[in-house]
Amino acid sequence: MRFQLISVSSIFNLNSRHNTYLYRNFSMATQTLNSSINGEVVDDDDLLCSDATTTSSIIEQEGERQPVGLNCLNGYFKGEARIERAWAHWKKLGEPKLIVAPMVDNSELPFRLLCRKHGAQAAYTPMLHSRIFSENEKYRSLEFTTCKEDRPLFVQFCANDPDTLLEAAQRVEPYCDYVDINLGCPQRIARRGNYGAFLMDNLPLVKSLVEKLASNLDVPVSCKIRVFPNLQDTLSYAKMLEDAGCSLLAVHGRTRDEKDGKKFRANWEAIKAVRDVVRIPVLANGDIRHMDDVHNCLEKTGADGVLSAESLLENPALFAGYRTAEWGLSTAGIKEDGKLDQAELLVDYLKLCERHPVPWRMIRSHVHKMLGEWFRIQPSVREDFNQQSQLTFEFLYDLVNRLRELGVSVPLYVKETQEEAVSPNGDAA
């Protein structure tokens, strides 16, 4: 049973090389869709990795719909009642603190499940194009799956038309915990399509998108935004979204022009200012590279949770207290962990892909991310991998074994004492 969508999300803390990757992958996904519609042959990497059917469908079982939102007529409340409902829903979900951010071709079901296994308490889908999602069944069934273990779940859409957004959102609302509006994508494709962070130039349209969903859905509406260069503009923006019906706000602490996460630090002070002026739950996004960052961000911003993106791609066990050498070797009180490394995480991911099939290009991307340091030690193995036009699970499992047989070992690191775990209520374990 399957329910799948094209993944065209934004990762906000990437360098220019990764920004190019985002644009290329979105273009590839669009070309794949067009080819499948026209009956053309598509690249092997765009094919599903398996014919397994263990993944739950959320579209074919129309008779089993069980909305999990606010359970009220049209889902819309005003004033204090709406704020109370927003918090009641958040508390019902367990107030998750550690959240997988939306990522193009990377926050798909198997990766979300892998992160959940290692401490993530909620996750976003990749960004979905509301118009194509509404119009095209092939698009809806192509690249995204979900299952009962995949909760709490944010389903994210980009949009610039309220009616189209509502049509798309109504298809997924029974099967997620929030319908999220992407108001933060800074990429060229978003400028061309007039969505994401480029709607910051048209706030009346943004308001109408939020109001349309808030007054017609049973599930709460969330928004993911970037900050304006001027703090007061950011605060007014956040209040407008709250007043329009947004029940949760995720704030990326960089402006639309600050695309390079290595060059521009996230503005946690701006996130704190937003947290102080709105009354709905607020999530902080930006510079979450290990659990020390999680604790520091929560303390400095007062946010109700954090999102991590690219750091999770390299280290899906980040939320379980593990860190890569970049953040482990130079930190006092950190030691090598002999129980878990990125090769083992990749094997777990591949097993999840066998159960929940996704296009091979997603798998290829995750292999590069998780084994990047391993490939630097044995570049010949990377070359062999890159030369494979058609991947198989057998080849990938053998690749991991080959690296180990060559003596490659890149450990993850943990603190001397396991004090990094964060409980759902936010207290240190």
Coordinates of C-alpha atoms in Angstrom, one line a residue:
M1 CA 0.0 0.0 0.0
R2 CA 1.6 3.3 -1.1
F3 CA 1.2 7.0 -0.9
Q4 CA 4.0 8.9 -2.6
L5 CA 4.9 12.4 -3.7
I6 CA 7.7 14.2 -5.4
S7 CA 10.2 15.7 -3.0
V8 CA 11.3 19.3 -3.6
S9 CA 12.1 20.6 -0.2
S10 CA 14.5 23.3 1.0
I11 CA 17.6 22.7 3.2
F12 CA 18.4 26.0 4.7
N13 CA 21.9 25.6 6.0
L14 CA 23.7 24.3 2.9
N15 CA 26.7 25.8 1.2
S16 CA 26.6 26.8 -2.5
R17 CA 27.6 23.3 -3.7
H18 CA 24.6 21.9 -1.9
N19 CA 22.4 24.6 -3.2
T20 CA 23.3 23.5 -6.7
Y21 CA 22.5 19.9 -5.7
L22 CA 19.1 21.0 -4.5
Y23 CA 18.3 22.7 -7.8
R24 CA 19.6 19.8 -9.8
N25 CA 17.6 17.2 -7.8
F26 CA 14.4 19.2 -8.1
S27 CA 14.9 19.5 -11.8
M28 CA 15.6 15.7 -12.0
A29 CA 12.4 15.0 -10.1
T30 CA 10.4 17.3 -12.4
Q31 CA 11.9 15.6 -15.5
T32 CA 11.1 12.2 -14.0
L33 CA 7.5 13.2 -13.5
N34 CA 7.2 14.5 -17.0
S35 CA 8.9 11.4 -18.5
S36 CA 6.5 9.1 -16.5
I37 CA 3.5 11.0 -17.7
N38 CA 4.7 10.8 -21.3
G39 CA 5.6 7.2 -21.1
E40 CA 9.3 7.8 -21.7
V41 CA 12.1 5.7 -20.3
V42 CA 13.5 7.2 -17.1
D43 CA 17.0 7.0 -15.5
D44 CA 17.6 3.9 -13.4
D45 CA 18.2 6.1 -10.3
D46 CA 14.6 7.3 -10.7
L47 CA 13.2 3.8 -10.4
L48 CA 12.0 2.4 -7.1
C49 CA 14.6 0.3 -5.3
S50 CA 12.2 -2.6 -4.6
D51 CA 8.7 -3.9 -5.3
A52 CA 8.0 -4.4 -1.6
T53 CA 4.5 -3.5 -0.5
T54 CA 4.8 -3.4 3.3
T55 CA 4.5 0.4 3.4
S56 CA 1.1 1.7 4.4
S57 CA -1.1 3.4 1.9
I58 CA -2.9 6.5 3.0
I59 CA -4.8 7.2 -0.2
E60 CA -6.2 3.9 -1.3
Q61 CA -7.9 3.2 2.1
E62 CA -10.5 5.9 1.8
G63 CA -12.9 4.1 4.1
E64 CA -10.4 4.0 6.9
R65 CA -9.7 7.7 7.3
Q66 CA -9.3 8.8 10.9
P67 CA -8.5 12.5 11.1
V68 CA -6.2 13.2 14.0
G69 CA -6.3 17.0 14.1
L70 CA -8.4 19.4 16.2
N71 CA -11.6 17.5 15.7
C72 CA -13.7 20.5 15.3
L73 CA -15.9 21.9 12.5
N74 CA -13.5 23.2 9.8
G75 CA -10.7 23.1 12.4
Y76 CA -10.8 26.9 13.0
F77 CA -10.9 28.7 16.3
K78 CA -10.5 32.3 17.1
G79 CA -8.7 34.1 19.8
E80 CA -7.9 32.3 23.0
A81 CA -9.7 29.1 22.0
R82 CA -7.4 28.8 19.0
I83 CA -4.2 29.3 21.0
E84 CA -5.4 26.7 23.6
R85 CA -6.2 24.2 20.8
A86 CA -2.7 24.8 19.3
W87 CA -1.1 23.9 22.7
A88 CA -3.5 21.0 23.4
H89 CA -2.5 19.4 20.1
W90 CA 1.2 19.9 20.7
K91 CA 0.9 18.4 24.1
K92 CA -1.1 15.5 22.8
L93 CA 1.8 14.7 20.5
G94 CA 4.2 14.6 23.5
E95 CA 5.8 18.0 22.8
P96 CA 8.5 16.6 20.6
K97 CA 11.8 18.5 20.9
L98 CA 14.1 16.7 18.4
I99 CA 12.8 17.0 14.8
V100 CA 14.0 16.0 11.3
A101 CA 13.8 19.1 9.0
P102 CA 12.4 18.9 5.5
M103 CA 15.1 18.1 3.0
V104 CA 15.0 17.7 -0.8
D105 CA 15.2 14.0 -1.8
N106 CA 16.5 13.2 1.7
S107 CA 13.8 13.3 4.4
E108 CA 11.9 10.4 2.8
L109 CA 10.3 7.6 4.9
P110 CA 13.3 5.2 5.4
F111 CA 15.5 8.1 6.5
R112 CA 12.8 9.5 8.8
L113 CA 12.4 6.0 10.4
L114 CA 16.2 5.7 10.8
C115 CA 16.4 9.1 12.6
R116 CA 13.4 8.1 14.7
K117 CA 15.2 4.9 15.7
H118 CA 18.1 7.1 17.0
G119 CA 16.2 9.8 18.9
A120 CA 14.2 11.9 16.5
Q121 CA 10.8 12.6 18.0
A122 CA 9.0 14.0 14.9
A123 CA 9.8 14.7 11.2
Y124 CA 8.9 16.7 8.1
T125 CA 8.3 15.2 4.7
P126 CA 10.2 16.8 1.8
M127 CA 8.5 19.8 0.3
L128 CA 5.6 18.9 -2.0
H129 CA 4.4 21.1 -4.9
S130 CA 0.7 21.7 -4.1
R131 CA -0.4 22.3 -7.7
I132 CA 1.2 19.2 -9.1
F133 CA 0.2 17.2 -6.1
S134 CA -3.5 18.2 -6.6
E135 CA -3.5 17.6 -10.3
N136 CA -1.4 14.5 -10.9
E137 CA -1.9 11.0 -9.5
K138 CA 1.6 9.9 -10.8
Y139 CA 3.1 12.7 -8.8
R140 CA 1.2 11.7 -5.7
S141 CA 2.3 8.1 -5.9
L142 CA 5.9 8.5 -7.1
E143 CA 8.3 9.2 -4.3
F144 CA 6.9 9.4 -0.7
T145 CA 5.6 6.7 1.6
T146 CA 4.4 6.7 5.2
C147 CA 3.5 4.1 7.8
K148 CA 2.0 4.0 11.3
E149 CA 5.4 4.3 12.9
D150 CA 6.0 7.6 11.0
R151 CA 4.4 9.9 13.5
P152 CA 4.3 12.7 14.5
L153 CA 4.6 13.9 10.9
F154 CA 4.5 17.3 9.2
V155 CA 3.5 17.2 5.6
Q156 CA 5.0 20.3 3.9
F157 CA 3.7 22.0 0.7
C158 CA 4.8 25.0 -1.3
A159 CA 2.0 27.0 -2.8
N160 CA 0.9 30.4 -4.1
D161 CA -2.8 29.8 -4.6
P162 CA -5.1 29.2 -1.5
D163 CA -7.6 26.9 -3.3
T164 CA -4.9 24.7 -4.8
L165 CA -3.1 24.4 -1.5
L166 CA -6.3 23.4 0.2
E167 CA -7.1 20.7 -2.3
A168 CA -3.6 19.3 -1.8
A169 CA -3.8 19.5 2.0
Q170 CA -7.2 17.8 2.2
R171 CA -5.7 14.7 0.6
V172 CA -3.1 14.3 3.4
E173 CA -4.7 15.8 6.5
P174 CA -6.1 12.5 7.9
Y175 CA -2.6 11.0 7.8
C176 CA -0.4 13.7 9.4
D177 CA -0.2 15.8 12.5
Y178 CA 0.4 19.1 10.8
V179 CA 0.0 20.4 7.2
D180 CA 3.0 22.8 6.9
I181 CA 3.4 25.7 4.5
N182 CA 6.9 26.2 3.2
L183 CA 7.6 29.9 3.5
G184 CA 11.4 29.6 3.7
C185 CA 12.8 28.0 0.6
P186 CA 15.5 30.5 -0.8
Q187 CA 16.5 28.6 -3.9
R188 CA 16.2 29.9 -7.5
I189 CA 13.5 27.4 -8.3
A190 CA 11.3 29.0 -5.6
R191 CA 11.9 32.4 -7.0
R192 CA 10.9 31.2 -10.4
G193 CA 7.8 29.4 -9.0
N194 CA 6.9 32.2 -6.7
Y195 CA 6.8 30.3 -3.5
G196 CA 8.8 29.6 -0.4
A197 CA 10.8 32.6 1.0
F198 CA 9.9 34.7 -2.0
L199 CA 6.4 35.0 -0.7
M200 CA 7.9 37.3 2.0
D201 CA 7.4 40.0 -0.7
N202 CA 3.6 39.4 -0.7
L203 CA 2.4 39.0 2.8
P204 CA -1.3 39.4 2.0
L205 CA -1.0 36.2 -0.1
V206 CA 0.8 34.4 2.7
K207 CA -2.0 35.4 5.1
S208 CA -4.6 34.1 2.7
L209 CA -2.8 30.7 2.4
V210 CA -2.8 30.3 6.1
E211 CA -6.4 31.4 6.6
K212 CA -7.6 29.1 3.9
L213 CA -6.1 26.0 5.5
A214 CA -6.9 27.1 9.1
S215 CA -10.6 27.6 8.3
N216 CA -11.1 24.4 6.3
L217 CA -8.8 21.6 7.7
D218 CA -9.3 19.4 10.8
V219 CA -5.5 19.1 11.2
P220 CA -3.5 22.1 12.5
V221 CA -1.6 24.4 10.1
S222 CA 2.1 25.1 10.7
C223 CA 4.5 27.4 8.8
K224 CA 8.2 27.3 8.3
I225 CA 9.8 30.7 7.7
R226 CA 13.1 32.6 7.5
V227 CA 13.7 35.9 9.2
F228 CA 13.7 39.4 7.7
P229 CA 16.9 41.5 7.9
N230 CA 14.9 43.8 10.1
L231 CA 13.9 42.2 13.4
Q232 CA 10.6 44.2 13.7
D233 CA 9.6 43.0 10.2
T234 CA 10.2 39.4 11.4
L235 CA 8.1 39.9 14.6
S236 CA 5.2 41.5 12.6
Y237 CA 5.4 38.6 10.2
A238 CA 5.2 36.0 13.0
K239 CA 2.3 37.7 14.6
M240 CA 0.4 37.9 11.3
L241 CA 0.9 34.2 10.7
E242 CA -0.4 33.5 14.2
D243 CA -3.4 35.7 13.8
A244 CA -4.2 34.1 10.4
G245 CA -4.5 30.7 12.1
C246 CA -1.0 29.2 12.2
S247 CA -0.8 26.7 15.1
L248 CA 3.0 26.1 15.1
L249 CA 5.8 28.2 13.7
A250 CA 9.3 26.9 12.7
V251 CA 11.8 29.7 12.4
H252 CA 15.0 29.4 10.4
G253 CA 17.4 32.0 11.9
R254 CA 18.8 33.1 8.6
T255 CA 17.5 35.6 6.0
R256 CA 16.5 34.6 2.5
D257 CA 19.8 35.7 1.1
E258 CA 21.9 33.8 3.7
K259 CA 22.0 30.5 1.9
D260 CA 25.4 29.4 3.0
G261 CA 25.1 27.8 6.4
K262 CA 28.9 27.6 6.9
K263 CA 29.3 31.3 6.2
F264 CA 26.3 32.7 8.0
R265 CA 25.5 31.7 11.6
A266 CA 21.8 31.3 12.5
N267 CA 20.4 34.2 14.4
W268 CA 19.1 32.5 17.6
E269 CA 18.4 35.9 19.1
A270 CA 15.8 36.6 16.4
I271 CA 14.2 33.2 17.1
K272 CA 14.0 34.1 20.8
A273 CA 12.4 37.4 19.9
V274 CA 9.8 35.5 17.9
R275 CA 9.2 33.1 20.7
D276 CA 8.6 36.0 23.0
V277 CA 5.9 37.7 20.9
V278 CA 3.8 34.7 19.7
R279 CA 1.7 32.4 21.9
I280 CA 1.9 29.3 19.8
P281 CA 4.7 26.6 19.8
V282 CA 7.9 27.7 18.1
L283 CA 10.6 25.5 16.7
A284 CA 14.2 26.7 16.1
N285 CA 16.1 25.8 12.9
G286 CA 19.8 26.5 12.2
D287 CA 23.2 25.4 13.5
I288 CA 22.0 22.2 15.2
R289 CA 25.1 20.0 14.6
H290 CA 25.2 17.9 17.8
M291 CA 23.4 17.6 21.1
D292 CA 25.3 20.5 22.8
D293 CA 23.8 22.7 20.1
V294 CA 20.4 21.3 20.9
H295 CA 20.7 22.2 24.6
N296 CA 22.2 25.6 23.9
C297 CA 19.6 26.5 21.3
L298 CA 16.7 25.5 23.5
E299 CA 18.2 27.5 26.4
K300 CA 19.0 30.7 24.4
T301 CA 15.8 30.8 22.3
G302 CA 13.2 29.3 24.6
A303 CA 12.0 27.4 21.6
D304 CA 9.7 24.4 22.1
G305 CA 11.9 22.2 19.8
V306 CA 14.7 22.2 17.3
L307 CA 15.1 21.1 13.6
S308 CA 18.2 19.6 12.2
A309 CA 18.9 19.1 8.5
E310 CA 22.3 18.5 6.9
S311 CA 24.0 17.4 10.1
L312 CA 21.5 14.5 10.3
L313 CA 22.4 13.4 6.7
E314 CA 25.9 12.7 7.8
N315 CA 25.0 11.5 11.2
P316 CA 21.4 10.2 11.6
A317 CA 22.2 9.3 15.2
L318 CA 22.8 12.9 16.1
F319 CA 19.7 13.1 18.4
A320 CA 20.9 10.0 20.2
G321 CA 24.0 11.9 21.4
Y322 CA 26.4 10.7 18.7
R323 CA 28.7 13.2 16.9
T324 CA 31.1 13.0 14.0
A325 CA 34.9 13.6 14.3
E326 CA 34.4 17.2 13.3
W327 CA 32.5 17.9 16.5
G328 CA 34.1 15.1 18.6
L329 CA 37.8 15.2 18.4
S330 CA 38.2 18.8 19.6
T331 CA 35.6 18.6 22.4
A332 CA 36.5 17.8 26.0
G333 CA 34.9 14.8 27.6
I334 CA 34.2 13.1 24.3
K335 CA 35.3 9.6 23.5
E336 CA 35.1 7.2 20.6
D337 CA 32.1 4.9 20.5
G338 CA 32.8 1.3 19.6
K339 CA 29.1 0.3 19.1
L340 CA 27.9 2.5 16.3
D341 CA 29.4 4.0 13.1
Q342 CA 28.0 5.5 9.9
A343 CA 28.5 2.2 8.0
E344 CA 26.2 0.5 10.4
L345 CA 23.7 3.3 10.1
L346 CA 23.8 2.9 6.4
V347 CA 23.1 -0.8 6.6
D348 CA 20.1 0.0 8.8
Y349 CA 18.9 2.5 6.3
L350 CA 19.2 0.1 3.4
K351 CA 17.2 -2.5 5.3
L352 CA 14.5 0.1 5.8
C353 CA 14.6 0.9 2.0
E354 CA 14.0 -2.7 1.3
R355 CA 10.8 -2.6 3.4
H356 CA 9.7 0.9 2.2
P357 CA 10.9 1.4 -1.4
V358 CA 12.2 4.8 -2.6
P359 CA 13.9 5.9 -5.8
W360 CA 17.5 4.8 -6.1
R361 CA 18.7 8.4 -6.4
M362 CA 17.7 9.0 -2.8
I363 CA 19.7 6.0 -1.7
R364 CA 22.6 7.1 -3.7
S365 CA 22.6 10.5 -2.1
H366 CA 22.4 9.0 1.4
V367 CA 25.3 6.7 0.7
H368 CA 27.5 9.6 -0.3
K369 CA 26.5 11.6 2.8
M370 CA 26.9 8.8 5.4
L371 CA 30.1 7.3 3.9
G372 CA 31.7 10.6 2.8
E373 CA 34.6 10.3 5.2
W374 CA 35.0 6.6 4.5
F375 CA 35.3 7.3 0.8
R376 CA 38.0 9.9 1.4
I377 CA 40.1 7.2 3.0
Q378 CA 39.4 4.7 0.1
P379 CA 38.6 6.9 -3.0
S380 CA 38.8 3.8 -5.3
V381 CA 35.6 2.5 -3.6
R382 CA 33.9 5.8 -4.2
E383 CA 34.9 5.6 -7.8
D384 CA 33.4 2.1 -8.2
F385 CA 30.2 3.3 -6.5
N386 CA 29.9 6.3 -8.8
Q387 CA 30.4 4.1 -11.9
Q388 CA 27.4 2.0 -11.0
S389 CA 24.6 3.3 -13.2
Q390 CA 22.2 0.7 -11.8
L391 CA 22.4 0.1 -8.1
T392 CA 21.4 -3.1 -6.2
F393 CA 21.2 -3.8 -2.5
E394 CA 23.6 -6.6 -2.9
F395 CA 26.2 -4.2 -4.4
L396 CA 25.7 -1.7 -1.5
Y397 CA 26.0 -4.3 1.2
D398 CA 29.1 -5.6 -0.4
L399 CA 30.4 -2.0 -0.7
V400 CA 30.2 -1.6 3.1
N401 CA 31.9 -5.0 3.7
R402 CA 34.6 -4.0 1.3
L403 CA 35.3 -0.8 3.2
R404 CA 35.5 -2.8 6.4
E405 CA 37.8 -5.4 4.9
L406 CA 40.1 -2.6 3.8
G407 CA 40.4 -1.6 7.4
V408 CA 38.4 1.6 7.1
S409 CA 37.0 2.7 10.5
V410 CA 35.5 6.1 11.1
P411 CA 34.1 6.1 14.6
L412 CA 31.3 8.3 16.0
Y413 CA 31.9 10.0 19.3
V414 CA 29.8 10.3 22.5
K415 CA 30.2 12.0 25.8
E416 CA 31.9 10.2 28.7
T417 CA 28.5 10.2 30.4
Q418 CA 25.2 9.9 28.6
E419 CA 23.7 13.2 29.7
E420 CA 22.8 14.4 26.2
A421 CA 19.6 12.6 25.8
V422 CA 16.6 14.9 25.9
S423 CA 13.3 13.6 27.1
P424 CA 10.0 14.6 25.3
N425 CA 9.3 17.1 28.1
G426 CA 12.7 18.8 27.5
D427 CA 14.5 17.7 30.6
A428 CA 18.0 16.3 30.4
A429 CA 18.0 12.6 31.1

